PDB file of C-alpha atoms and ligand atoms in Angstrom:
ATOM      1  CA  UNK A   1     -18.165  28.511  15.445  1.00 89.00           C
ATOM      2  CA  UNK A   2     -15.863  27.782  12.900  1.00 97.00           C
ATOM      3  CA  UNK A   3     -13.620  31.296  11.682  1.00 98.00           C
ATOM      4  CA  UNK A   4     -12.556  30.584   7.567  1.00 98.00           C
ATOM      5  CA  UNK A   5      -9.040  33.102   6.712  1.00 98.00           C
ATOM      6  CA  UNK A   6      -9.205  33.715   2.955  1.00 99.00           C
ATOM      7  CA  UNK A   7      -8.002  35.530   0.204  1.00 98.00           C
ATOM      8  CA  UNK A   8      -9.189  37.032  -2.770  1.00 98.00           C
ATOM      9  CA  UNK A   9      -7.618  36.131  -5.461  1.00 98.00           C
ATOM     10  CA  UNK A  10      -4.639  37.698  -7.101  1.00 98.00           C
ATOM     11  CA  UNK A  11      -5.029  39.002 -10.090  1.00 98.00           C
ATOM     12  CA  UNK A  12      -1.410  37.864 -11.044  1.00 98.00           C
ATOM     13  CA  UNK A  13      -2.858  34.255 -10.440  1.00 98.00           C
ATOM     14  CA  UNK A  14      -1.399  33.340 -13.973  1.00 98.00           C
ATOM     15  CA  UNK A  15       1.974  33.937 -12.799  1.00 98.00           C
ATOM     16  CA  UNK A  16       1.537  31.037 -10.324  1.00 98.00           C
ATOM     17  CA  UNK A  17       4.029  28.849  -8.997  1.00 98.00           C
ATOM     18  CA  UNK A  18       3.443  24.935 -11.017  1.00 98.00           C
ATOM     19  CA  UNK A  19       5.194  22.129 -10.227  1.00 97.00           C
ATOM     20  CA  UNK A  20       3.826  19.152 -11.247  1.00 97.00           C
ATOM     21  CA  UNK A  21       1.293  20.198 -13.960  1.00 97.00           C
ATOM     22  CA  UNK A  22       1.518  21.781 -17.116  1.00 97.00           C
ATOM     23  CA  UNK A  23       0.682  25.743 -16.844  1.00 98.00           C
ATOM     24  CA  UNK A  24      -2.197  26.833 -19.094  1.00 97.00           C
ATOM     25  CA  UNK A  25      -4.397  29.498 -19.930  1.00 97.00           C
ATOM     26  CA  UNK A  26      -5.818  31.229 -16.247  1.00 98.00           C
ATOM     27  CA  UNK A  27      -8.595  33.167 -16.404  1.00 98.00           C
ATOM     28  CA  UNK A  28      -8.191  35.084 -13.128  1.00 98.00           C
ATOM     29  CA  UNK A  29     -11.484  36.711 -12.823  1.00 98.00           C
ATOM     30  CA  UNK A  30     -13.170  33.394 -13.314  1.00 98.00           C
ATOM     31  CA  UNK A  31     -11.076  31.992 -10.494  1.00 98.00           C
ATOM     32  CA  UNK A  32     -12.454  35.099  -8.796  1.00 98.00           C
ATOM     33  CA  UNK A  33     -16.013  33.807  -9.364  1.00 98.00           C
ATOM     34  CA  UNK A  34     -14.939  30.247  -8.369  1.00 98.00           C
ATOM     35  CA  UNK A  35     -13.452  31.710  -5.354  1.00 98.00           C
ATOM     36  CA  UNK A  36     -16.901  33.448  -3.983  1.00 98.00           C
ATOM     37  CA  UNK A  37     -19.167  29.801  -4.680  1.00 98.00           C
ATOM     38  CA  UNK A  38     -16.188  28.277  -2.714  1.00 98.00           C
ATOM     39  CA  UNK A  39     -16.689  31.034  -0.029  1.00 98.00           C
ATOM     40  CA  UNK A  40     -20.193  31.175   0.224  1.00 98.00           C
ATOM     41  CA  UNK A  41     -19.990  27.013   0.918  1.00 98.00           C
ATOM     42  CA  UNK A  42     -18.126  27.840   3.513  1.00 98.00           C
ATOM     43  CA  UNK A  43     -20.233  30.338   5.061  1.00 98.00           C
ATOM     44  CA  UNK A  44     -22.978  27.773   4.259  1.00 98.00           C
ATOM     45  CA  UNK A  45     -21.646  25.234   6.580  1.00 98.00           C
ATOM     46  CA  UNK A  46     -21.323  28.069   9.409  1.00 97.00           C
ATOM     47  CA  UNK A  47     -17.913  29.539   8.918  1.00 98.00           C
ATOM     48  CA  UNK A  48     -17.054  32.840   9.973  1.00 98.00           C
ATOM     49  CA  UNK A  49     -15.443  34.407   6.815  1.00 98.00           C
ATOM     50  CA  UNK A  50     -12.156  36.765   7.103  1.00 98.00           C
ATOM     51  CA  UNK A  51     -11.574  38.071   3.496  1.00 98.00           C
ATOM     52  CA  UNK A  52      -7.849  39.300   2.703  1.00 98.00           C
ATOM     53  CA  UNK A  53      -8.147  41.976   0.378  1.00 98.00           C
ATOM     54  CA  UNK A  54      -6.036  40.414  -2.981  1.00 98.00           C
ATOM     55  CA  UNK A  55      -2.332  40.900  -3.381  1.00 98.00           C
ATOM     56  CA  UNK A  56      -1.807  42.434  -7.432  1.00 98.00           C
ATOM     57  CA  UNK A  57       2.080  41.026  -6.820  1.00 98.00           C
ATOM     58  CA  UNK A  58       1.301  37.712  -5.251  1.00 98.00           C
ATOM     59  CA  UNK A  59       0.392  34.820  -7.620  1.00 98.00           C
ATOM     60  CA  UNK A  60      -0.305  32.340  -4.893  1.00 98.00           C
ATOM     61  CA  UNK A  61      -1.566  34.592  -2.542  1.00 98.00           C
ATOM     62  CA  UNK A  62      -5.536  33.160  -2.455  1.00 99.00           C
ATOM     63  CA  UNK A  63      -3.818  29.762  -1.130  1.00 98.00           C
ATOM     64  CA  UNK A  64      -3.251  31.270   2.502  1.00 98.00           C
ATOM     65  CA  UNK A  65      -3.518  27.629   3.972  1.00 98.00           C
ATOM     66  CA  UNK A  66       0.240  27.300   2.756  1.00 98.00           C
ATOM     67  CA  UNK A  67       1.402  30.069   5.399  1.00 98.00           C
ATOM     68  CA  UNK A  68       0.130  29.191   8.565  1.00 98.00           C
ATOM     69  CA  UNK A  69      -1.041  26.078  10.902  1.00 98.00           C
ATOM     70  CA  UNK A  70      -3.676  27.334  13.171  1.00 98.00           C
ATOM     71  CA  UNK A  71      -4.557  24.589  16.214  1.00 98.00           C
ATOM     72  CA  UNK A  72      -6.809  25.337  18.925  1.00 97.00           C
ATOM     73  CA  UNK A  73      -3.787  26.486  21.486  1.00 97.00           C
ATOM     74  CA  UNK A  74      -1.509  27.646  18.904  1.00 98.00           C
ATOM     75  CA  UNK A  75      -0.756  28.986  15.446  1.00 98.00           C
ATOM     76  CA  UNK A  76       2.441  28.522  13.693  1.00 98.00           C
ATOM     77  CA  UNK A  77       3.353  30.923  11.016  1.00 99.00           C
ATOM     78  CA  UNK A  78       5.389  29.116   7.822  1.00 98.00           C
ATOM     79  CA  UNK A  79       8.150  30.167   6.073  1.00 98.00           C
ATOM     80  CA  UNK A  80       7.112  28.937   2.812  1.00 98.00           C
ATOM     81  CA  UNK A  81       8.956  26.100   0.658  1.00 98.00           C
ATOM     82  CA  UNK A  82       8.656  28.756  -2.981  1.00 98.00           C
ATOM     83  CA  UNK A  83      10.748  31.911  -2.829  1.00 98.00           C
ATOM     84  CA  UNK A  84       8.100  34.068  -4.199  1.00 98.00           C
ATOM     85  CA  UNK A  85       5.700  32.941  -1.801  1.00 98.00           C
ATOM     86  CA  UNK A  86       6.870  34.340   1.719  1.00 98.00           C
ATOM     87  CA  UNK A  87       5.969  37.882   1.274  1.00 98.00           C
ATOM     88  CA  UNK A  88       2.375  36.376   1.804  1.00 98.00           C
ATOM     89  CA  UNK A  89       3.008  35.180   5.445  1.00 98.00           C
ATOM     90  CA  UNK A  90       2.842  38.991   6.760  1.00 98.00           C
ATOM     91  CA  UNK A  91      -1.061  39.494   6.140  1.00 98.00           C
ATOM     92  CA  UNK A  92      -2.286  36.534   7.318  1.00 98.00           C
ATOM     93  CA  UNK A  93      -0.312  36.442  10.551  1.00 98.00           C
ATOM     94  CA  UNK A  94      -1.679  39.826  11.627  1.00 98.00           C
ATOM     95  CA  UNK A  95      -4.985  38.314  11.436  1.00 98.00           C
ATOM     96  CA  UNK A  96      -4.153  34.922  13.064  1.00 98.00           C
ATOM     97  CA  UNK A  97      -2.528  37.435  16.168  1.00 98.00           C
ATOM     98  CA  UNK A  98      -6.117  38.318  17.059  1.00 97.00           C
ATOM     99  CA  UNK A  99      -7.303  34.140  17.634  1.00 97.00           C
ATOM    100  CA  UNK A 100      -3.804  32.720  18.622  1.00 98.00           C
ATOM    101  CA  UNK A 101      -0.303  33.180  19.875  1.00 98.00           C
ATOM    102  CA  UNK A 102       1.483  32.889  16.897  1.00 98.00           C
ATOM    103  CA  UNK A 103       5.004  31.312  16.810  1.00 98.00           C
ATOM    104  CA  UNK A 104       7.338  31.010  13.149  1.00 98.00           C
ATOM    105  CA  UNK A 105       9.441  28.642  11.686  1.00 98.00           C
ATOM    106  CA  UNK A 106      12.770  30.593  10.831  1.00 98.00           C
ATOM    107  CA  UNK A 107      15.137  30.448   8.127  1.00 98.00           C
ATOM    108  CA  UNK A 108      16.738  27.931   7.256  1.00 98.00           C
ATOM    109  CA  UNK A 109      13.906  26.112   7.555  1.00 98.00           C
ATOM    110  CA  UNK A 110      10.957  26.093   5.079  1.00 99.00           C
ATOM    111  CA  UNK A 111       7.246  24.559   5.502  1.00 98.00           C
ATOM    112  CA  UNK A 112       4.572  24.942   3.283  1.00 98.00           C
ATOM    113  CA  UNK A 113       1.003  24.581   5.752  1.00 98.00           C
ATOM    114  CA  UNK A 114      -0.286  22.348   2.465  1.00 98.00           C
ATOM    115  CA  UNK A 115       2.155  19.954   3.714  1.00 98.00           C
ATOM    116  CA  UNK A 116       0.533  19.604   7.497  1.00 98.00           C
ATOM    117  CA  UNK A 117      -2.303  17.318   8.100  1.00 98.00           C
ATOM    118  CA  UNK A 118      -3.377  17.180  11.718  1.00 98.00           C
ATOM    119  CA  UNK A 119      -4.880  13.983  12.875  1.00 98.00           C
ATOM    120  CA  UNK A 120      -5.837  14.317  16.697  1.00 97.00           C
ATOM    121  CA  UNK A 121      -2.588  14.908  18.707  1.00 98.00           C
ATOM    122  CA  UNK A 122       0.078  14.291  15.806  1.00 98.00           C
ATOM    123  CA  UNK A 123       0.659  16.399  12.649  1.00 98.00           C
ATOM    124  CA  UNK A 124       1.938  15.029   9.889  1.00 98.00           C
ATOM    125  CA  UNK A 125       4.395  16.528   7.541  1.00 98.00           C
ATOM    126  CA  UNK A 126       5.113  15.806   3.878  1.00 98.00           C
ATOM    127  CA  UNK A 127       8.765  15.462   3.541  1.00 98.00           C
ATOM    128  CA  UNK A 128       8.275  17.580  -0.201  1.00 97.00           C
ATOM    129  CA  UNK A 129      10.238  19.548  -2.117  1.00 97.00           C
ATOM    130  CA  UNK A 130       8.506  22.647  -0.004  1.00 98.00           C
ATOM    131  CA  UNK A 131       9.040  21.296   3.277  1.00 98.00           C
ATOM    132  CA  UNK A 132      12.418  20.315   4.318  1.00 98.00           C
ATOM    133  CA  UNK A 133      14.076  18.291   7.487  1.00 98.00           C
ATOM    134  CA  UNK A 134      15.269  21.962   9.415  1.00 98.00           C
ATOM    135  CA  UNK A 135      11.686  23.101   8.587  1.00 98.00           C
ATOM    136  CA  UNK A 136       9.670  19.783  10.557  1.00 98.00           C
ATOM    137  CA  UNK A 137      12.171  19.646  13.220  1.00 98.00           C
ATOM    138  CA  UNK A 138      11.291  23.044  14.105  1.00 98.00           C
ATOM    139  CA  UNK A 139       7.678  22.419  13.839  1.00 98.00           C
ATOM    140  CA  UNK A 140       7.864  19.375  16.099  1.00 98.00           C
ATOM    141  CA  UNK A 141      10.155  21.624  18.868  1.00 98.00           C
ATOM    142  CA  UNK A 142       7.627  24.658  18.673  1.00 98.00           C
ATOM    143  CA  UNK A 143       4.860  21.694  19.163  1.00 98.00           C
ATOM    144  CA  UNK A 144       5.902  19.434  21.505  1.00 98.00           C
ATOM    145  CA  UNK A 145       5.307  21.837  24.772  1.00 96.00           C
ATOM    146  CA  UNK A 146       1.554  21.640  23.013  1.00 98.00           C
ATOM    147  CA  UNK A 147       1.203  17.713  23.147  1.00 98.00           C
ATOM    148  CA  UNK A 148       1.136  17.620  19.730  1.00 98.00           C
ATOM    149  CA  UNK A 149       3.876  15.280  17.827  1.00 98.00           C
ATOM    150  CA  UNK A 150       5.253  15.779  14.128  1.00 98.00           C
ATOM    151  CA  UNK A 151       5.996  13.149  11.802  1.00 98.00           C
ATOM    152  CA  UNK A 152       7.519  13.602   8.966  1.00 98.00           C
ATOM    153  CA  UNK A 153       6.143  11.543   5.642  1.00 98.00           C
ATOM    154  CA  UNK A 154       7.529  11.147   2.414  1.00 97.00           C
ATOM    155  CA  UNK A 155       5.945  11.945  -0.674  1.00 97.00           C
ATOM    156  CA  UNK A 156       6.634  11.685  -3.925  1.00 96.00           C
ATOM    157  CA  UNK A 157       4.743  13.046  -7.569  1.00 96.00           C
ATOM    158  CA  UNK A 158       2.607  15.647  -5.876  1.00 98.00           C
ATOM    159  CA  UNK A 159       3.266  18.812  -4.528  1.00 98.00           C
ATOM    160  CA  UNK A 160       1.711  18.846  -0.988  1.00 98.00           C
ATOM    161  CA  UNK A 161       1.112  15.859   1.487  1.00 98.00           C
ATOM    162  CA  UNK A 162      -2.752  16.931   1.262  1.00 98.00           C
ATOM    163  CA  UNK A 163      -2.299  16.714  -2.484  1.00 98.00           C
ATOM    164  CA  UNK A 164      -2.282  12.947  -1.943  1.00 98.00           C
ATOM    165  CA  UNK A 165      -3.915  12.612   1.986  1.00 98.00           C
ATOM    166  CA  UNK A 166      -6.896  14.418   3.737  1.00 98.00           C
ATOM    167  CA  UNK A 167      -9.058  13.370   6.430  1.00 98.00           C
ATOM    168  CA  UNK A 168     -12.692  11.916   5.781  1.00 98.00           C
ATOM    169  CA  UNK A 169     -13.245  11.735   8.931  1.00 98.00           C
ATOM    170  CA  UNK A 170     -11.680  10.751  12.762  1.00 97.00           C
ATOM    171  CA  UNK A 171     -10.257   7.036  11.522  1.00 97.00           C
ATOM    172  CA  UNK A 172     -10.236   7.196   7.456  1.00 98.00           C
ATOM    173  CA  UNK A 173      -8.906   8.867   5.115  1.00 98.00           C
ATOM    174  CA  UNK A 174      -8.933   9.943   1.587  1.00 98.00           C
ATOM    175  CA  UNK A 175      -5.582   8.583  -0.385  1.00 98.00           C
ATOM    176  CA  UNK A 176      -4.189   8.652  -3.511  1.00 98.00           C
ATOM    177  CA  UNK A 177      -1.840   5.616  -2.929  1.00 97.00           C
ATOM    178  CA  UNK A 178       0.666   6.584  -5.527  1.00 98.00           C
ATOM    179  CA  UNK A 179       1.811   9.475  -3.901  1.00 98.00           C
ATOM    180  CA  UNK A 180       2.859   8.160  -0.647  1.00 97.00           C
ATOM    181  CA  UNK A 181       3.422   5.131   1.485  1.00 95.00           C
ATOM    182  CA  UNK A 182       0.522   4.051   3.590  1.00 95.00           C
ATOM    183  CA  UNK A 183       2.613   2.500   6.319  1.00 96.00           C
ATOM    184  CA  UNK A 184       2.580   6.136   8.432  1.00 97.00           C
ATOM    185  CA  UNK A 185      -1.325   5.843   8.518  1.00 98.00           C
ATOM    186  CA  UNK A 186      -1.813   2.016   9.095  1.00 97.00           C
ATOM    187  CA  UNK A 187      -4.012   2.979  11.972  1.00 97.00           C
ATOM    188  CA  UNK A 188      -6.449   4.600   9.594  1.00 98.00           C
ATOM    189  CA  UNK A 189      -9.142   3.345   7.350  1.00 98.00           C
ATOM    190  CA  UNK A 190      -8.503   3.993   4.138  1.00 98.00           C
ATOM    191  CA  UNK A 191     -10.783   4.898   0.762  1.00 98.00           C
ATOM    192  CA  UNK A 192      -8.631   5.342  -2.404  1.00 98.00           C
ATOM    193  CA  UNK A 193      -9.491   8.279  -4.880  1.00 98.00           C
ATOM    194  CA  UNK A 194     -10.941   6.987  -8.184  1.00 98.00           C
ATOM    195  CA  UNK A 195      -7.288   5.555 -10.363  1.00 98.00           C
ATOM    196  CA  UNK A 196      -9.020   7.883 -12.817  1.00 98.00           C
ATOM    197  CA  UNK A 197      -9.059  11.381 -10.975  1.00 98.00           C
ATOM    198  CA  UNK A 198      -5.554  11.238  -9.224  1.00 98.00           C
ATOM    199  CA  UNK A 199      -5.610  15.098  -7.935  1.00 98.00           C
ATOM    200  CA  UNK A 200      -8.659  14.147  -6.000  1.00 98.00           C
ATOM    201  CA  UNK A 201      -7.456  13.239  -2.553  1.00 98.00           C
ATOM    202  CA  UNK A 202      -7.827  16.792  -1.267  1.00 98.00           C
ATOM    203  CA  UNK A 203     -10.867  17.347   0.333  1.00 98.00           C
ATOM    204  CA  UNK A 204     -12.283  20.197   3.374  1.00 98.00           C
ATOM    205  CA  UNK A 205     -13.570  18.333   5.913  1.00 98.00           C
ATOM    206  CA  UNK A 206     -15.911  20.801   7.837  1.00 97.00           C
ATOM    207  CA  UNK A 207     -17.863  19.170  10.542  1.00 94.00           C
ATOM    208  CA  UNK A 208     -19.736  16.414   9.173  1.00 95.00           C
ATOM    209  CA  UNK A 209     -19.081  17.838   5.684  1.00 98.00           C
ATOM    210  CA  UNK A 210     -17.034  17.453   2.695  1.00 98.00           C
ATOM    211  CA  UNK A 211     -15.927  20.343   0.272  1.00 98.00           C
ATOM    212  CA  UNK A 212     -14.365  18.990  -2.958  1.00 98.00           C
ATOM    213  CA  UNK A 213     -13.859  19.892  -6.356  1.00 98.00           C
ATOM    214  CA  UNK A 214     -16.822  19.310  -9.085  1.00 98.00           C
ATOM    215  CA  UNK A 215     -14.463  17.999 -11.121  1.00 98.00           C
ATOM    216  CA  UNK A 216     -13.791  14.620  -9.399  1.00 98.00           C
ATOM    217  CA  UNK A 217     -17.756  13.133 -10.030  1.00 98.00           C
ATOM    218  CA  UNK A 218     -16.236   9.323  -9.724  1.00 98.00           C
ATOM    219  CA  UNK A 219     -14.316   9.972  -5.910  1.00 98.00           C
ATOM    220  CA  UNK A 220     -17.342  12.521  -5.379  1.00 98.00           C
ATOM    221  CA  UNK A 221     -19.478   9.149  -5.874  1.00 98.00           C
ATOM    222  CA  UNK A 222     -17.503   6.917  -3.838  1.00 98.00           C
ATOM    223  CA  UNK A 223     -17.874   9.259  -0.931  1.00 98.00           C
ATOM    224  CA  UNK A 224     -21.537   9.280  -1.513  1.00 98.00           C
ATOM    225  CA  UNK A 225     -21.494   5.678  -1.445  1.00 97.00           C
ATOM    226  CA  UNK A 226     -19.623   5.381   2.305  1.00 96.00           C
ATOM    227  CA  UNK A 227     -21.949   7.531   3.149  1.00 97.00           C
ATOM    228  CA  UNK A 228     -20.134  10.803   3.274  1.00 98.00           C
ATOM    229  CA  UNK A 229     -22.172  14.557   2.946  1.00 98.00           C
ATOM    230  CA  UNK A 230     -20.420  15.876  -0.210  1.00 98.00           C
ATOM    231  CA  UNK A 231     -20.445  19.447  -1.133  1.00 98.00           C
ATOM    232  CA  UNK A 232     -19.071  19.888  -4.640  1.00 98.00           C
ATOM    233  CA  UNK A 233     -17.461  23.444  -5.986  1.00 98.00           C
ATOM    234  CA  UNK A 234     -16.007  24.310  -9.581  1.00 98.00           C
ATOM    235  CA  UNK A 235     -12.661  25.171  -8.660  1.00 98.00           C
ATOM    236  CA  UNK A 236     -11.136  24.605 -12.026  1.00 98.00           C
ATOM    237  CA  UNK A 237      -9.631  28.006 -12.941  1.00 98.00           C
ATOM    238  CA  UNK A 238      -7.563  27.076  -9.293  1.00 98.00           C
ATOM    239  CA  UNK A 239      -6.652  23.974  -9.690  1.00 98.00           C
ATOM    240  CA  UNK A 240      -4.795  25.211 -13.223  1.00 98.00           C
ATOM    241  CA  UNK A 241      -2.878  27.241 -10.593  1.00 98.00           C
ATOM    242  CA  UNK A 242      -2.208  23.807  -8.718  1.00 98.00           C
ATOM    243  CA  UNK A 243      -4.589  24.817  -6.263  1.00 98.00           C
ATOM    244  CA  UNK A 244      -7.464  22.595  -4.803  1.00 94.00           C
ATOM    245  CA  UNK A 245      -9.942  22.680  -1.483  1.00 98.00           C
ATOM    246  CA  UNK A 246      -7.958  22.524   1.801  1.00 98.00           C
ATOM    247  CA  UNK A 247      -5.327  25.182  -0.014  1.00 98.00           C
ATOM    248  CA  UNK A 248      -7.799  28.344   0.041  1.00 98.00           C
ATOM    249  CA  UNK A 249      -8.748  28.735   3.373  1.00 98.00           C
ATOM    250  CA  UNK A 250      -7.217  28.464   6.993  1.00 98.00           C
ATOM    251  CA  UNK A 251      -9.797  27.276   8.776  1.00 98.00           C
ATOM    252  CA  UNK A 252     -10.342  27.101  12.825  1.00 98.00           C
ATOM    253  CA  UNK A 253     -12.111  26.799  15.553  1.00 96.00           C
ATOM    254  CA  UNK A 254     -13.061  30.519  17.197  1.00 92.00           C
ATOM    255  CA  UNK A 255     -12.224  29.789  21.252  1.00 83.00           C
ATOM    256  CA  UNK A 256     -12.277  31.429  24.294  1.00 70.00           C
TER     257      UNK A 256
HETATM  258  N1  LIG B 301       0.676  27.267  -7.254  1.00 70.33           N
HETATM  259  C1  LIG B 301       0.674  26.790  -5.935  1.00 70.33           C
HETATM  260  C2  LIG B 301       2.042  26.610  -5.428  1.00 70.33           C
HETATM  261  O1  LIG B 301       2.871  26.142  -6.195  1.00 70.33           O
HETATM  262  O2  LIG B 301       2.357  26.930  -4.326  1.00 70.33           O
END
């Protein structure tokens, strides 16, 4: 059984942190809507749902996969990159207390959980303006009596590592290639978003299943092609707030 932390969302989403788009217009009850077809795709694909109740003073506040990494032994709870994003860390960790122990990164570290992509035993960090050197070195200490190791990976154009990298599934991944180097993934097989839809490398792997925006029909169809179960969700009125898929949910495994 697979347990899906969410949020709803704020209605202060307009007020969002943007870094590497242009802000526009946000219709915050729409993203509301968008936010329950996302949620019930979840639920579809046999998550567990745990709805935060929405923050009014939190912009960001629906994309509660930035402040926390939740692994099967563990949970690690961020301190995130954006000033005005780390009063959101307190709701979600007294949630995550009732699956996991739950360990932090302290100051003056900073780690956004958009920037963690776990692949088996190593996690890999985007080295991003939210995520600096203190904050992966203390993931990668916290870690290491887990078996897990860190790596830290440069990015560059995008604001998360899972902006430009997500997992397809065990040995390939999704990439936009002009966001980051490939070398730290050379073990991996590799399919390229369409050059045409460059915010489309994030995608929710759940089980054998693939949540990803509607708004990327050309990757969408390239994942089709390779054979991959694709479950599309308008996630537009997010993605203004440089949201995506992996970004609204924390997402684990229920054990024990
Ligand atoms: N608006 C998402 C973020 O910047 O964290």
């Amino acid at each position: 059984m697979w347990i899906a932390v969410t949020r709803e969302v704020s209605p202060a989403l307009a007020n969002c942190e943007l870094s590497h788009i242009p802000r526009s217009p946000i219709d915050a009850a729409r993203a509301g809507r968008q936010h329950d077809e996302y949620q019930r795709a979840l639920e579809a694909l046999g998550c567990r749902l745990i709805v935060l109740p929405a923050e009014p003073l939190l912009p960001d506040s629906v994309f509660v996969e930035d402040v926390a990494i939740v692994l099967d032994e563990i949970a690690v709870l961020t301190r995130p990159g954006a000033l005005s994003r780390r009063p959101e860390v307190a709701s979600v960790a007294t949630v995550l207390r009732d699956y996991r122990p739950v360990l932090t990164i302290e100051a003056p570290g900073t780690l956004d959980g958009g920037d963690v992509l776990r692949l088996g035993r190593t996690l890999y960090v985007g080295q991003s303006a939210r995520s600096n050197a203190e904050g992966i070195a203390q993931l990668r200490e916290l870690l290491a009596a887990y078996g897990y190791a860190v790596q830290g990976v440069p990015t560059r154009g995008c604001l998360h590592l899972k902006s430009a990298v997500t997992q397809l599934v065990d040995d390939t991944l999704l990439v936009q290639p002009k966001w980051l180097d490939r070398e730290p993934f050379a073990d991996f097989r590799i399919v390229e978003v369409d050059p045409a839809e460059p915010h489309a490398a994030n995608v929710l792997r759940i089980g054998d299943a693939l949540v990803m925006p509607a708004s990327f029909p050309r990757t969408q169809q390239r994942l089709i092609d390779a054979g991959f179960k694709v479950i599309a969700v308008d996630v537009s009125e997010l993605q203004k707030a440089e949201g995506a898929v992996t970004c609204c949910s924390l997402v684990f495994r229920e054990v024990g």
